[in-house]
Coordinates of C-alpha atoms in Angstrom, one line a residue:
X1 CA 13.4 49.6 -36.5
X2 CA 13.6 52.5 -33.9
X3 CA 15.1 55.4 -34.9
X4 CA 15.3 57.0 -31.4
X5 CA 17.5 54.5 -29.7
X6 CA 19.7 52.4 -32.2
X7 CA 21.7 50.5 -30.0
X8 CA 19.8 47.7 -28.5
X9 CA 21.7 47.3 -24.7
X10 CA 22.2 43.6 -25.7
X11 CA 25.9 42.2 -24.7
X12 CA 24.6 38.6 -26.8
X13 CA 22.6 37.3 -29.3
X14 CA 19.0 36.3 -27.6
X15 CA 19.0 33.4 -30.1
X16 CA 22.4 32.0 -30.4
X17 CA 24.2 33.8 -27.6
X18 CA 26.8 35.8 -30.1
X19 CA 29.0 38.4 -28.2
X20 CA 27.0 41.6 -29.8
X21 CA 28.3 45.5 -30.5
X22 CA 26.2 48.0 -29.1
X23 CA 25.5 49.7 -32.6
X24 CA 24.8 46.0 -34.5
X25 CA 21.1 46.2 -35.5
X26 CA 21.1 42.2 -36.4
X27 CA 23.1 39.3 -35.0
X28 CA 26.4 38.5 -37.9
X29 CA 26.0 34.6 -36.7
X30 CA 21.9 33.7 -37.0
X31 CA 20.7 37.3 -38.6
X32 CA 18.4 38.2 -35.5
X33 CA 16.5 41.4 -35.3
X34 CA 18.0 43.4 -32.1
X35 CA 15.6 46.0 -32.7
X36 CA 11.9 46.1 -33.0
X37 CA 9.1 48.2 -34.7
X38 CA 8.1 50.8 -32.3
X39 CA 4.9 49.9 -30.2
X40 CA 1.5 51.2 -31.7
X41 CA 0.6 55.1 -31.2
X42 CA -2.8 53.9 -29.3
X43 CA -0.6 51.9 -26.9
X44 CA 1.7 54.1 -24.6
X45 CA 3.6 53.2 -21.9
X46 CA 1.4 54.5 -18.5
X47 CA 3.5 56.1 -15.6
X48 CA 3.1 55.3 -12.1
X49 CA 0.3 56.6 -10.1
X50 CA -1.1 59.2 -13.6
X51 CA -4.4 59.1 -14.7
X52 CA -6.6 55.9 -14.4
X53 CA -5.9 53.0 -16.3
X54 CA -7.0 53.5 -20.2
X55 CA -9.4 50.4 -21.4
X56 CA -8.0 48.8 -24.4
X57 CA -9.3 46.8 -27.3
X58 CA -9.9 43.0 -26.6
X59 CA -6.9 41.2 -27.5
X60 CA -6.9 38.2 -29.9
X61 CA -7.4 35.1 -28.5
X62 CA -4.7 32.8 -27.8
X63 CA -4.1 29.5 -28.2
X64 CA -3.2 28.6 -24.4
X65 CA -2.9 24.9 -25.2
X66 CA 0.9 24.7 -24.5
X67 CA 3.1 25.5 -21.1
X68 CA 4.0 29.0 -22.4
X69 CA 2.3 31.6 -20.2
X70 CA 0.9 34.8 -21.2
X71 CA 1.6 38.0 -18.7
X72 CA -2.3 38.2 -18.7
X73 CA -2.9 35.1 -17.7
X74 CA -0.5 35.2 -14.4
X75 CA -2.9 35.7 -11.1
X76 CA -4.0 39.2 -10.3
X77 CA -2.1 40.7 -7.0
X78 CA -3.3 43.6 -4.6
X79 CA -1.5 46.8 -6.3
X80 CA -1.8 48.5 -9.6
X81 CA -3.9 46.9 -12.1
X82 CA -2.6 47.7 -16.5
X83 CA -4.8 47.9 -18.9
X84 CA -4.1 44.0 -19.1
X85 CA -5.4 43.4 -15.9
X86 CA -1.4 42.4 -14.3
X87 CA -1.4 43.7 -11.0
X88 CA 2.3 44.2 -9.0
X89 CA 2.5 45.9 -5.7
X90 CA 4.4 49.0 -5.9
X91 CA 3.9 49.8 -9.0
X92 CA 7.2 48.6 -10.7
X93 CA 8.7 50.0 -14.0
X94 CA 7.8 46.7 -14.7
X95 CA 4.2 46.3 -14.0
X96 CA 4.0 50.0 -16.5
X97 CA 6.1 48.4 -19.2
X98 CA 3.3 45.3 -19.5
X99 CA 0.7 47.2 -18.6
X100 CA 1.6 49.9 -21.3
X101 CA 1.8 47.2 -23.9
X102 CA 5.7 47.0 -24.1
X103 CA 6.7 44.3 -26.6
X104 CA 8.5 41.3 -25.3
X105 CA 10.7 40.6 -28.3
X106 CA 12.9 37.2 -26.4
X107 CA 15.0 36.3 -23.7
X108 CA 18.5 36.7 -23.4
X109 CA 21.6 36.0 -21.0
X110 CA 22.4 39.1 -19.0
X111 CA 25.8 40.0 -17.8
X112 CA 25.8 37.4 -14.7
X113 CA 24.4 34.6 -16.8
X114 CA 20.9 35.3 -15.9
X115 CA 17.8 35.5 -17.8
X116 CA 16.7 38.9 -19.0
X117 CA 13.9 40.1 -20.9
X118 CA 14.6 42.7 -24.1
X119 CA 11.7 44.9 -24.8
X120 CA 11.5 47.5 -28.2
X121 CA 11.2 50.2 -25.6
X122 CA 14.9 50.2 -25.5
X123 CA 14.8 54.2 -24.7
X124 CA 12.6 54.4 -21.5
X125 CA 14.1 51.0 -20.7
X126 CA 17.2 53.0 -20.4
X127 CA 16.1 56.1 -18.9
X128 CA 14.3 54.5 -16.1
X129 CA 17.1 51.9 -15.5
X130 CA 16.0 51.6 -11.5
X131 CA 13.1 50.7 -11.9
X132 CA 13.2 48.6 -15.6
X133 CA 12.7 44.8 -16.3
X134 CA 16.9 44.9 -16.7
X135 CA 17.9 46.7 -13.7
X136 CA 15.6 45.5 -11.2
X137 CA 17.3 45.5 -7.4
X138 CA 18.4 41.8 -6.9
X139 CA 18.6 42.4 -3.0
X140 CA 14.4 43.3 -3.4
X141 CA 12.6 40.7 -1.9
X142 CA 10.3 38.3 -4.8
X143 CA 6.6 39.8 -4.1
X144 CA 4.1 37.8 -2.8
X145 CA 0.3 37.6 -5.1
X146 CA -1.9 37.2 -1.7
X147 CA -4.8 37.1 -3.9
X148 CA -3.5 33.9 -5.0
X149 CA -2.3 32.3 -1.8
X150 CA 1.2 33.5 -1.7
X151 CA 2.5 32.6 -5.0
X152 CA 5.5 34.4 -5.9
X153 CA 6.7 35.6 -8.9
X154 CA 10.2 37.0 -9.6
X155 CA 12.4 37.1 -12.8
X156 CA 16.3 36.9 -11.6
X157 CA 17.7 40.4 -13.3
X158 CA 21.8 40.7 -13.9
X159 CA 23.8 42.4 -11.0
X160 CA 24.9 46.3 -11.4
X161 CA 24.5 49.4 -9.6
X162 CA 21.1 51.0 -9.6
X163 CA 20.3 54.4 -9.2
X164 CA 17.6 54.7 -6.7
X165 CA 17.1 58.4 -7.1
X166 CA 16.3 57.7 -10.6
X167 CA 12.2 57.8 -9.9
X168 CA 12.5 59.0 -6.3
X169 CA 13.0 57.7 -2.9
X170 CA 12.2 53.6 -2.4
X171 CA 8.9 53.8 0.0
X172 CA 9.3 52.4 3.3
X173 CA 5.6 52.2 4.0
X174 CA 2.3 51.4 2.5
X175 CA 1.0 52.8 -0.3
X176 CA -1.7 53.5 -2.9
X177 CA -0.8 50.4 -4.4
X178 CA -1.0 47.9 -1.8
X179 CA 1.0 46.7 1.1
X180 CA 5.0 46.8 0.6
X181 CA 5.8 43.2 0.2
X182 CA 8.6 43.2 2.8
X183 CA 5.6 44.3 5.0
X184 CA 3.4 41.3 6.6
X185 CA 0.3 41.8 6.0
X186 CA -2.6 41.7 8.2
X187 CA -4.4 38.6 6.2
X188 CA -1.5 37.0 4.0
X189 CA 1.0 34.8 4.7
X190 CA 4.6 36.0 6.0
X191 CA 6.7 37.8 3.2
X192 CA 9.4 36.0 1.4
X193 CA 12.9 36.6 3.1
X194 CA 15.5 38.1 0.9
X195 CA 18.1 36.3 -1.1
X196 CA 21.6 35.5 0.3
X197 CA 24.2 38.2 0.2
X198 CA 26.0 38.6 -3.5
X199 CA 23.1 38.8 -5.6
X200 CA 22.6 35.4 -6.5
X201 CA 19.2 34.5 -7.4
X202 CA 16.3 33.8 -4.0
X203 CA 15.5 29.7 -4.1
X204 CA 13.7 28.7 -1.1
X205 CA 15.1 26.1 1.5
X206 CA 14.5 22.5 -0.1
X207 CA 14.4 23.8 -3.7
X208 CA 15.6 21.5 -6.3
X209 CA 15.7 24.0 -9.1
X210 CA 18.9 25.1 -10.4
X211 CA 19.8 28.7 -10.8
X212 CA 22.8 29.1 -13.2
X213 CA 25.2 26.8 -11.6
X214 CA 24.0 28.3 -7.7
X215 CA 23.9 25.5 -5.0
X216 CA 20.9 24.7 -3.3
X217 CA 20.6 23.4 -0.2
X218 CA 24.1 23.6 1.1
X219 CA 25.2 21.1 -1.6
X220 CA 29.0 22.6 -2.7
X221 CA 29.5 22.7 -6.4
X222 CA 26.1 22.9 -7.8
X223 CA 25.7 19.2 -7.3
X224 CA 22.6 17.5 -6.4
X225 CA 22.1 13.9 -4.8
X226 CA 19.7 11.7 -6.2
X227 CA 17.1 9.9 -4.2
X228 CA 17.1 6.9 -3.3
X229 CA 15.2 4.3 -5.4
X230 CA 12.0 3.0 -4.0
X231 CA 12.1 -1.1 -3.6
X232 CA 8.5 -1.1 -4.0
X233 CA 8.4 0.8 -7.3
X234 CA 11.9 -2.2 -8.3
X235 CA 10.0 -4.6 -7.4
X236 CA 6.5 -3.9 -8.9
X237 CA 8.8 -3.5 -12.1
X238 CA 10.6 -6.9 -11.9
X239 CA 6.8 -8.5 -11.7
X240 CA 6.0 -7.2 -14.9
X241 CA 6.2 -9.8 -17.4
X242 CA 7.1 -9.8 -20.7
X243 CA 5.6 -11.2 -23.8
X244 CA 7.7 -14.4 -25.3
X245 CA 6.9 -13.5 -28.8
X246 CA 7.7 -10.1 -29.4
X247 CA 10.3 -9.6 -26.2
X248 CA 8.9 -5.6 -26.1
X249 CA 5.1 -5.9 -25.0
X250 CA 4.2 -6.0 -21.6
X251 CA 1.6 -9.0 -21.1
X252 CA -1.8 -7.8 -19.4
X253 CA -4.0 -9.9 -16.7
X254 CA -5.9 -12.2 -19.7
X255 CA -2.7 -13.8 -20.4
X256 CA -1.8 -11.7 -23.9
X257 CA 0.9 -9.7 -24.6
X258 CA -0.5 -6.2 -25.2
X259 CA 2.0 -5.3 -28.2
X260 CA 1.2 -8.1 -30.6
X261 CA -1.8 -9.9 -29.1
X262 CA 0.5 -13.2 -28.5
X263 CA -1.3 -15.7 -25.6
X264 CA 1.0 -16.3 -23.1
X265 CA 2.3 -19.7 -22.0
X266 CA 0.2 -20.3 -18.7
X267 CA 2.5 -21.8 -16.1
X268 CA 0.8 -26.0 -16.5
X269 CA 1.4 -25.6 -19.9
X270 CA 4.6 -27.0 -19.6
X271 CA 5.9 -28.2 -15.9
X272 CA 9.0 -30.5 -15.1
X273 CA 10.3 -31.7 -11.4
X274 CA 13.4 -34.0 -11.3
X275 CA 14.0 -35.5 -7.3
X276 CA 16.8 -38.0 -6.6
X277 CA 14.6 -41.2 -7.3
X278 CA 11.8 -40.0 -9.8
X279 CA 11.2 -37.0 -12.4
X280 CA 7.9 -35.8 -14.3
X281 CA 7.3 -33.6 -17.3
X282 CA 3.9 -32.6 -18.5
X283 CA 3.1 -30.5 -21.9
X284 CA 0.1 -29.2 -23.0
X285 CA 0.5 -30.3 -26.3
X286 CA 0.1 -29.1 -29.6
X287 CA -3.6 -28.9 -30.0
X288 CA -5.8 -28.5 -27.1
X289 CA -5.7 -24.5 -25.4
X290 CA -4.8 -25.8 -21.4
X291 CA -3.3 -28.8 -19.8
X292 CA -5.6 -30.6 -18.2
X293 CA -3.0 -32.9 -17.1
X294 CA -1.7 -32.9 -13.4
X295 CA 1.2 -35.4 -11.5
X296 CA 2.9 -35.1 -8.2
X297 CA 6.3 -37.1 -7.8
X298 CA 7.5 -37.2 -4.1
X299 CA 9.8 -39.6 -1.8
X300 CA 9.1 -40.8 1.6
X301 CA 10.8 -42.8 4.6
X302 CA 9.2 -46.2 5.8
X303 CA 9.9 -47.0 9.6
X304 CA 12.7 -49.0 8.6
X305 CA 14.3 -45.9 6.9
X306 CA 14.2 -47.6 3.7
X307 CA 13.3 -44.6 0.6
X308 CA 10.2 -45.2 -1.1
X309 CA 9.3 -43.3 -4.4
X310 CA 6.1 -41.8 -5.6
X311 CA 4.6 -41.0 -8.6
X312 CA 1.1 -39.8 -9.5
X313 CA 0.0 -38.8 -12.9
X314 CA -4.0 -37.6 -13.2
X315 CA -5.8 -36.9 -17.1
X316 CA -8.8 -34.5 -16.8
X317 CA -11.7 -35.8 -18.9
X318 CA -12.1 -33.0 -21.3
X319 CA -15.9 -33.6 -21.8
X320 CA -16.5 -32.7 -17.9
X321 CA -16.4 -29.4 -16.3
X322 CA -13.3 -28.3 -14.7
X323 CA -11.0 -30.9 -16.4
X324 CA -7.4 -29.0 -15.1
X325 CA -8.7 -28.9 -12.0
X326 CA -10.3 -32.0 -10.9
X327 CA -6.7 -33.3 -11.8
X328 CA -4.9 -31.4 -10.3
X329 CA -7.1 -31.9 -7.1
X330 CA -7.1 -36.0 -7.4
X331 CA -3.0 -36.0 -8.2
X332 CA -2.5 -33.5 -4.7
X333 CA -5.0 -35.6 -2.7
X334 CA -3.3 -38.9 -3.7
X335 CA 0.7 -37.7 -3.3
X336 CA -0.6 -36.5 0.4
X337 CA -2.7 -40.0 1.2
X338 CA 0.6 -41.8 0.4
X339 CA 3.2 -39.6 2.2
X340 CA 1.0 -40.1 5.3
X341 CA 0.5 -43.6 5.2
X342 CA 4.0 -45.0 3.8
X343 CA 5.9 -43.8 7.3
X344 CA 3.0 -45.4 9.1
X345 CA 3.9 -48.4 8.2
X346 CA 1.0 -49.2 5.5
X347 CA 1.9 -51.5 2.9
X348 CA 2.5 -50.1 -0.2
X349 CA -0.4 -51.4 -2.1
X350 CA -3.3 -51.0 0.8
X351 CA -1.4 -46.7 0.8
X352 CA -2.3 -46.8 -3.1
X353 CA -6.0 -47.9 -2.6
X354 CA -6.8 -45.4 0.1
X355 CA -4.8 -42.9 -2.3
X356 CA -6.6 -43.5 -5.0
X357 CA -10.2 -43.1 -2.5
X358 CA -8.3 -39.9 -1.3
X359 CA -8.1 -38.4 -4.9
X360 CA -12.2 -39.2 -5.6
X361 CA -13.0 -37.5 -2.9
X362 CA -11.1 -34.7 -3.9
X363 CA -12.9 -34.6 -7.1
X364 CA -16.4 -34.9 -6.0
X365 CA -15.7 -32.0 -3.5
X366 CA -15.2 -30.2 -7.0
X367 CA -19.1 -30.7 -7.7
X368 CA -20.3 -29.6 -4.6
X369 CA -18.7 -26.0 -4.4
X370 CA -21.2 -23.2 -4.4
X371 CA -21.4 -21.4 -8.0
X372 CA -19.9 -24.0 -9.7
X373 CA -20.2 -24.5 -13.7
X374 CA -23.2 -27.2 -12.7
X375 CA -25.4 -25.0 -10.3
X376 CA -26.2 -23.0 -13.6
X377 CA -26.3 -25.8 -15.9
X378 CA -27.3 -29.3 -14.0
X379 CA -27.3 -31.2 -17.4
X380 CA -23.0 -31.0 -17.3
X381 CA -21.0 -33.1 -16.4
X382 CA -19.4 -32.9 -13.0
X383 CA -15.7 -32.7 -13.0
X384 CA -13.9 -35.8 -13.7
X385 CA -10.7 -37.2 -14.6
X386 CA -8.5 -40.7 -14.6
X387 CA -5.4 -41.4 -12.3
X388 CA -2.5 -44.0 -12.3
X389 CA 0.2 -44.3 -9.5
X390 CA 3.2 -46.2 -8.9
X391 CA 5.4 -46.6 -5.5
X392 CA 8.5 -48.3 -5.4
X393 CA 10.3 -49.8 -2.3
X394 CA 12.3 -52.1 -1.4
X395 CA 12.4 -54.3 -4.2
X396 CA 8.7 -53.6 -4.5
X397 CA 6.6 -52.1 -7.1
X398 CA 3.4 -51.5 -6.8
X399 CA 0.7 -49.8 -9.1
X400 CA -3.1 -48.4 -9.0
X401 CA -5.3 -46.8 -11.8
X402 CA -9.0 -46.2 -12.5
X403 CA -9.8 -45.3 -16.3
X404 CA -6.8 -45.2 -19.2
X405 CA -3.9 -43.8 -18.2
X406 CA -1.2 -46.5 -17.8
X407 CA 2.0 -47.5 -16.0
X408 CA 4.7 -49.6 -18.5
X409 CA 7.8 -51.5 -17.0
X410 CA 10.7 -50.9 -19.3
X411 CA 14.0 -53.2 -17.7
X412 CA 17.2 -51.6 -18.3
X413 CA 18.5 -54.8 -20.4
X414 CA 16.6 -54.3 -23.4
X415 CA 16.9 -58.2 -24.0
X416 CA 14.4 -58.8 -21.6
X417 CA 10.9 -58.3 -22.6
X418 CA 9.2 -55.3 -21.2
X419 CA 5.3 -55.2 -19.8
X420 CA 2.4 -53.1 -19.4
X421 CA 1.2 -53.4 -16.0
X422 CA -2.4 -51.5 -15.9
X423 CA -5.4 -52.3 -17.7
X424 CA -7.5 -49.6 -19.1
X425 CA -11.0 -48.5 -18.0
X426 CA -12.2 -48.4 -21.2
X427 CA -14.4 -49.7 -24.3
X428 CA -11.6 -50.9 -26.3
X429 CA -10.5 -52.8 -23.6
X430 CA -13.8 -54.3 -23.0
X431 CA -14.1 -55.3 -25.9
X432 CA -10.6 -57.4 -26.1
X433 CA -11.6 -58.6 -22.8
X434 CA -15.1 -59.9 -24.0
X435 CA -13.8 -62.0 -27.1
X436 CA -15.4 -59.7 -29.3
X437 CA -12.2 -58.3 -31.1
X438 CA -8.4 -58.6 -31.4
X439 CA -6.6 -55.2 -29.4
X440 CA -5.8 -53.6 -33.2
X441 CA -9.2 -53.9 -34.0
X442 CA -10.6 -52.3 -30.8
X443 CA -8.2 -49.3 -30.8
X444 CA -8.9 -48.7 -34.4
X445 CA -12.4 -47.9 -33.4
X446 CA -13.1 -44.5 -33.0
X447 CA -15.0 -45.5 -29.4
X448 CA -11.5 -47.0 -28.3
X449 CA -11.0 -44.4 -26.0
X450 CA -14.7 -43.8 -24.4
X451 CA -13.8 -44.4 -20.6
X452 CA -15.6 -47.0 -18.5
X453 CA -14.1 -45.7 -15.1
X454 CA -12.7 -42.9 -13.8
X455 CA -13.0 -40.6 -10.5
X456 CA -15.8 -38.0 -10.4
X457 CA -19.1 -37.4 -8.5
X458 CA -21.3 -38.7 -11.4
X459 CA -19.3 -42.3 -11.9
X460 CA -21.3 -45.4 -11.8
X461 CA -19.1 -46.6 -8.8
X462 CA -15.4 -46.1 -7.7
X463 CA -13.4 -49.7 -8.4
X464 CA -9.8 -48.8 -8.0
X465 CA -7.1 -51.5 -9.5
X466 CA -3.8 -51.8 -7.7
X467 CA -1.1 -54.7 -8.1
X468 CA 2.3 -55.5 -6.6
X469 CA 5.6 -56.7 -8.7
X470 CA 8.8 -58.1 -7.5
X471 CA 11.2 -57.6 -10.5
X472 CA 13.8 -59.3 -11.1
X473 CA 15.8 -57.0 -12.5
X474 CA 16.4 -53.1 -12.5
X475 CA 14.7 -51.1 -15.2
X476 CA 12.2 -48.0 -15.2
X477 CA 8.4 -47.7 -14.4
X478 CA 6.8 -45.6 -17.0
X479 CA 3.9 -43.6 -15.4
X480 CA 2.0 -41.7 -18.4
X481 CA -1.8 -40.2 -19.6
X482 CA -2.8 -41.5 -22.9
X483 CA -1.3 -38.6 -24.9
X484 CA 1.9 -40.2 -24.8
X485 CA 1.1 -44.4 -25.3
X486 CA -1.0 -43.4 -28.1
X487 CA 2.4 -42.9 -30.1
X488 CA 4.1 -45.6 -28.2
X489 CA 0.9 -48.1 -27.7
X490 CA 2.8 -51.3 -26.9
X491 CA 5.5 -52.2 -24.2
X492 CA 7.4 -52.9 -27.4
X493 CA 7.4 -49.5 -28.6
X494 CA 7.4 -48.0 -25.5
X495 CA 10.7 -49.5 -24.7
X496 CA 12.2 -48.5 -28.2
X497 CA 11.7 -44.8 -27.9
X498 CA 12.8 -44.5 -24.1
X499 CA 16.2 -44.0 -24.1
X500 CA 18.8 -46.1 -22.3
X501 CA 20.3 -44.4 -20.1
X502 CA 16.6 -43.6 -18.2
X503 CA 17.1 -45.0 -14.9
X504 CA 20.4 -42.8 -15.0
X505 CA 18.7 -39.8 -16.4
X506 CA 15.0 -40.0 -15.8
X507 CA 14.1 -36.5 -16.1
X508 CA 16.3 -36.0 -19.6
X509 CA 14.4 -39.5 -20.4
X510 CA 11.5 -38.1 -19.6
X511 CA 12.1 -34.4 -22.0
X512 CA 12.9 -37.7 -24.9
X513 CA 9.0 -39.6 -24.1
X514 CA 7.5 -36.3 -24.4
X515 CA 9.6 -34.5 -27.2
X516 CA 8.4 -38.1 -29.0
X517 CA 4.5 -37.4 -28.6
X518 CA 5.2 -34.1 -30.1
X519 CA 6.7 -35.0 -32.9
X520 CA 3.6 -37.6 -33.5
X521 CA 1.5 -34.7 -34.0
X522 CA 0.9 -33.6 -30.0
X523 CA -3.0 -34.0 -30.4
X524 CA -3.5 -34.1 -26.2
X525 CA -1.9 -33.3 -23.2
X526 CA 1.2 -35.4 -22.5
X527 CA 2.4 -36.3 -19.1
X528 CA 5.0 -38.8 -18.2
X529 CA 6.7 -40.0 -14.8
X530 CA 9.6 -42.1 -14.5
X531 CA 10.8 -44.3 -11.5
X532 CA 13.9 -46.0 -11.9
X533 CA 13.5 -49.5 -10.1
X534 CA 16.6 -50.9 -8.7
X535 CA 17.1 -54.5 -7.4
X536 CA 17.9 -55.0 -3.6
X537 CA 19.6 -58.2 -4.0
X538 CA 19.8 -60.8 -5.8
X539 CA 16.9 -63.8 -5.8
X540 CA 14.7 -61.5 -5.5
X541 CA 11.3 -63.6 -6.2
X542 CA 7.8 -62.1 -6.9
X543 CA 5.2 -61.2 -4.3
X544 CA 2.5 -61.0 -6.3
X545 CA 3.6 -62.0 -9.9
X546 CA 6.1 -62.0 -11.9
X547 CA 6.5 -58.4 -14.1
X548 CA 5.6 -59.1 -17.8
X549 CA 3.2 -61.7 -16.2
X550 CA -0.6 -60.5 -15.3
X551 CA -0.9 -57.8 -12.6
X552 CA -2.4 -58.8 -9.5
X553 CA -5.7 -56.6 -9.1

């Protein structure tokens, strides 16, 4: 405690901001020390422009790993220099009170509001009230550290009058110190100007700070408007995606969700299109990583205006390289070959053969692009995969395959016997086709589904199948890969799980076929195309065979 000056000068509590009695020693609210052990003997305050500055002790180090900042770490200035090494110009009471080792003790509001410092050399703070941390002049311009390229530092001290003949005459010129800082200097930048009129604390012109309610910037009311928001910054935020599992992670460039590891649906996973005269769903099933599965439904115009609809469904052959791509490539090629022939005037089923030639070409570019997966390994396969379309036209359906995906005809009376209208590339097949065994037995083999045909630059040869139908009644062309009529093998079945409103509804029919191969256990890729087939007129014969009867190749 000081004896020598009891009251501490403090209209507040520094630490709860209590209203405060001159005489109270400790705050009645939080119990806060108002006055402070006097400073050490060895340590005494230094007057301006006495004897050289004494060299103290080393002081203890300090942790400087937070904001807080030390007076001896602040950026020496031209002027005075304490035994800390603080430099001010002038030589303020306040450059002696640090330099003479006065205790900081904590900050509180002065009687404007402002921040002020209270130091345990209450009595000299007092006696020299001109020139003290508590009564510096507020009209005094902030001084400007040169040596540090111009930074300024001020402390905003509460209003009051100030006795300037309290240490002498204010100098109007240089000094021993250093240049006056409302002197330019030779060397330095240009001095700060002064703050308004009224004492209120200096802010430069643009500052965004806020000084105890002050306005900046000509705003009225102490009220700041807000920038606006960048678009670019919106919409680099609206692109970041979101993990599907845990709905908090954001999900990196791999595909996983960087919270809880989840993989990300990729976006051929699952894929649906719906137009007025066909609709498509493909899934990537419940077992294999990807979906190497691909279609492309469309609708064109023939030069008599009539609509024709199109429907392209491609299976990647898993063993080759580059499965997802090669079908995607052969289902893109085909859809294009076919909306450029149709309005020509091609017929039908000559547009699905070049299609169908279209879509291997497409492929066996695949193989010939530089650094592909077969430049470092020549023994792999090239990229492969199998294809089945359907147009229908004017009473007219026609359909073309190579290798085991397959087209069903489902009629919309369910009386009537449905058909499968593609044969399959395959050994199976070959086998029923040879004599050798009944169709159960041949699927049951586990070499059923080793492919005999399909599109890709290492295939024995291209032989594309086509065939045209005139039915004689409406129904629905089913349009799949062999991860859906593997649950639904027959026509039979096939008809039984597609639901009948499907020429109505093809793409909820559609949601129905596949929902059904997932509930079989969803071992491969599952893609399905409907095209609802509706008759022109009635009498209506066959051009090339009669549906349920054998295609026409």
């Amino acid at each position: 405690m000081n004896d020598r000056n009891p009251e501490h000068r403090l209209s507040a509590c520094p630490g709860c901001a209590e209203p405060l009695d001159p005489t109270d020693r400790f705050c009645g609210a939080c119990g806060h020390a108002l006055t402070e052990p006097e400073p050490a003997a060895d340590r005494p305050t230094i007057a301006l422009g006495s004897e050289p500055p004494a060299t103290w002790p080393a002081p203890a180090p300090r942790d400087l790993s937070t904001q807080t900042q030390h007076p001896g770490d602040l950026p020496t200035a031209a002027g005075t220099t304490g035994g800390n090494g603080l430099s001010v110009p002038g030589g303020s009471r306040a450059a002696q009170a640090v330099a003479g080792g006065t205790g900081v003790t904590g900050v509180g509001p002065g009687p404007d509001g402002s921040a002020a410092l209270a130091t345990d050399d209450s009595a000299d703070a007092a006696a020299d009230g001109a020139d003290g941390l508590a009564t510096a002049d507020p009209t005094a311009p902030a001084p400007v550290d040169q040596a540090a390229g111009g930074l300024a530092v001020g402390i905003p001290a509460p209003h009051g009058p100030a006795d300037p003949a309290a240490d002498g005459p204010t100098p109007t010129g240089p000094s021993a110190d250093g240049p006056t800082p409302a002197s330019p200097s030779a060397d330095g930048p240009s001095p700060v100007p002064a703050p308004p009129a009224g004492g209120e604390p200096w802010a430069a012109a643009g500052d965004a700070v806020r000084h105890d309610g002050a306005s900046a910037a000509g705003q009225e009311g102490g009220d700041y408007e807000l920038a606006a928001p960048d678009p670019r910054v919106a919409a680099a935020a609206a692109q970041v995606k979101v993990c599907v599992a845990c709905r908090a992670g954001r999900v990196d460039t791999d595909g996983y969700c960087e919270n809880c590891g989840h993989a990300q649906p990729r976006e051929r996973d699952h894929m649906e299109r719906e137009l007025d005269c066909v609709a498509a769903v493909s899934d990537r099933g419940l077992r294999h990583h990807r979906n190497e599965d691909a279609f492309a439904v469309s609708s064109a115009a023939l030069p008599d205006g009539s609509p024709a609809a199109v429907a392209i469904v491609c299976d990647g052959v898993s063993s080759a390289t580059r499965p997802d791509d090669a079908s995607a490539a052969a289902a893109t090629a085909a859809n294009a070959s076919l909306l450029a022939a149709l309005p020509r005037g091609t017929h039908p089923q000559q547009a699905m053969l070049e299609a169908i030639v279209a879509a291997a070409d497409a492929v066996n570019s695949l193989a010939e692009e530089p650094g592909s997966a077969r430049d470092h390994d020549p023994h792999r396969n090239a990229p492969a995969c199998t294809i089945v379309g359907s147009v229908v036209t004017g009473g007219l359906l026609v359909v073309g395959w190579v290798g085991d995906s397959r087209a069903y005809w489902v009629p919309d009376d369910r009386s009537a016997p449905p058909a499968r209208l593609t044969e399959d590339d395959s050994w199976a097949a070959q086998m029923v086709a040879a004599g050798l065994m009944n169709e159960a037995e041949a699927y049951a083999d586990e070499r059923a589904h080793a492919i005999t045909g399909w599109l890709g630059a290492d295939a024995y040869e291209l032989e594309p199948h086509t065939a045209a139908f005139k039915p004689d009644r409406p129904g629905v062309v089913v349009v799949c890969t062999d991860g859906l009529w593997n649950y639904a093998e027959a026509a039979e079945e096939m008809a039984r799980v597609l639901p009948a409103d499907a020429a109505g509804r093809p793409l909820h029919a559609a949601q129905v076929l596949v929902g059904h191969a997932l509930d079989g256990g969803g071992h491969d890729n599952v893609t399905v195309a409907l095209v609802p087939f509706a008759v022109p007129h009635e009498g209506a014969g066959s051009a090339s065979g009669a549906v349920g009867g054998s295609p026409t190749a």
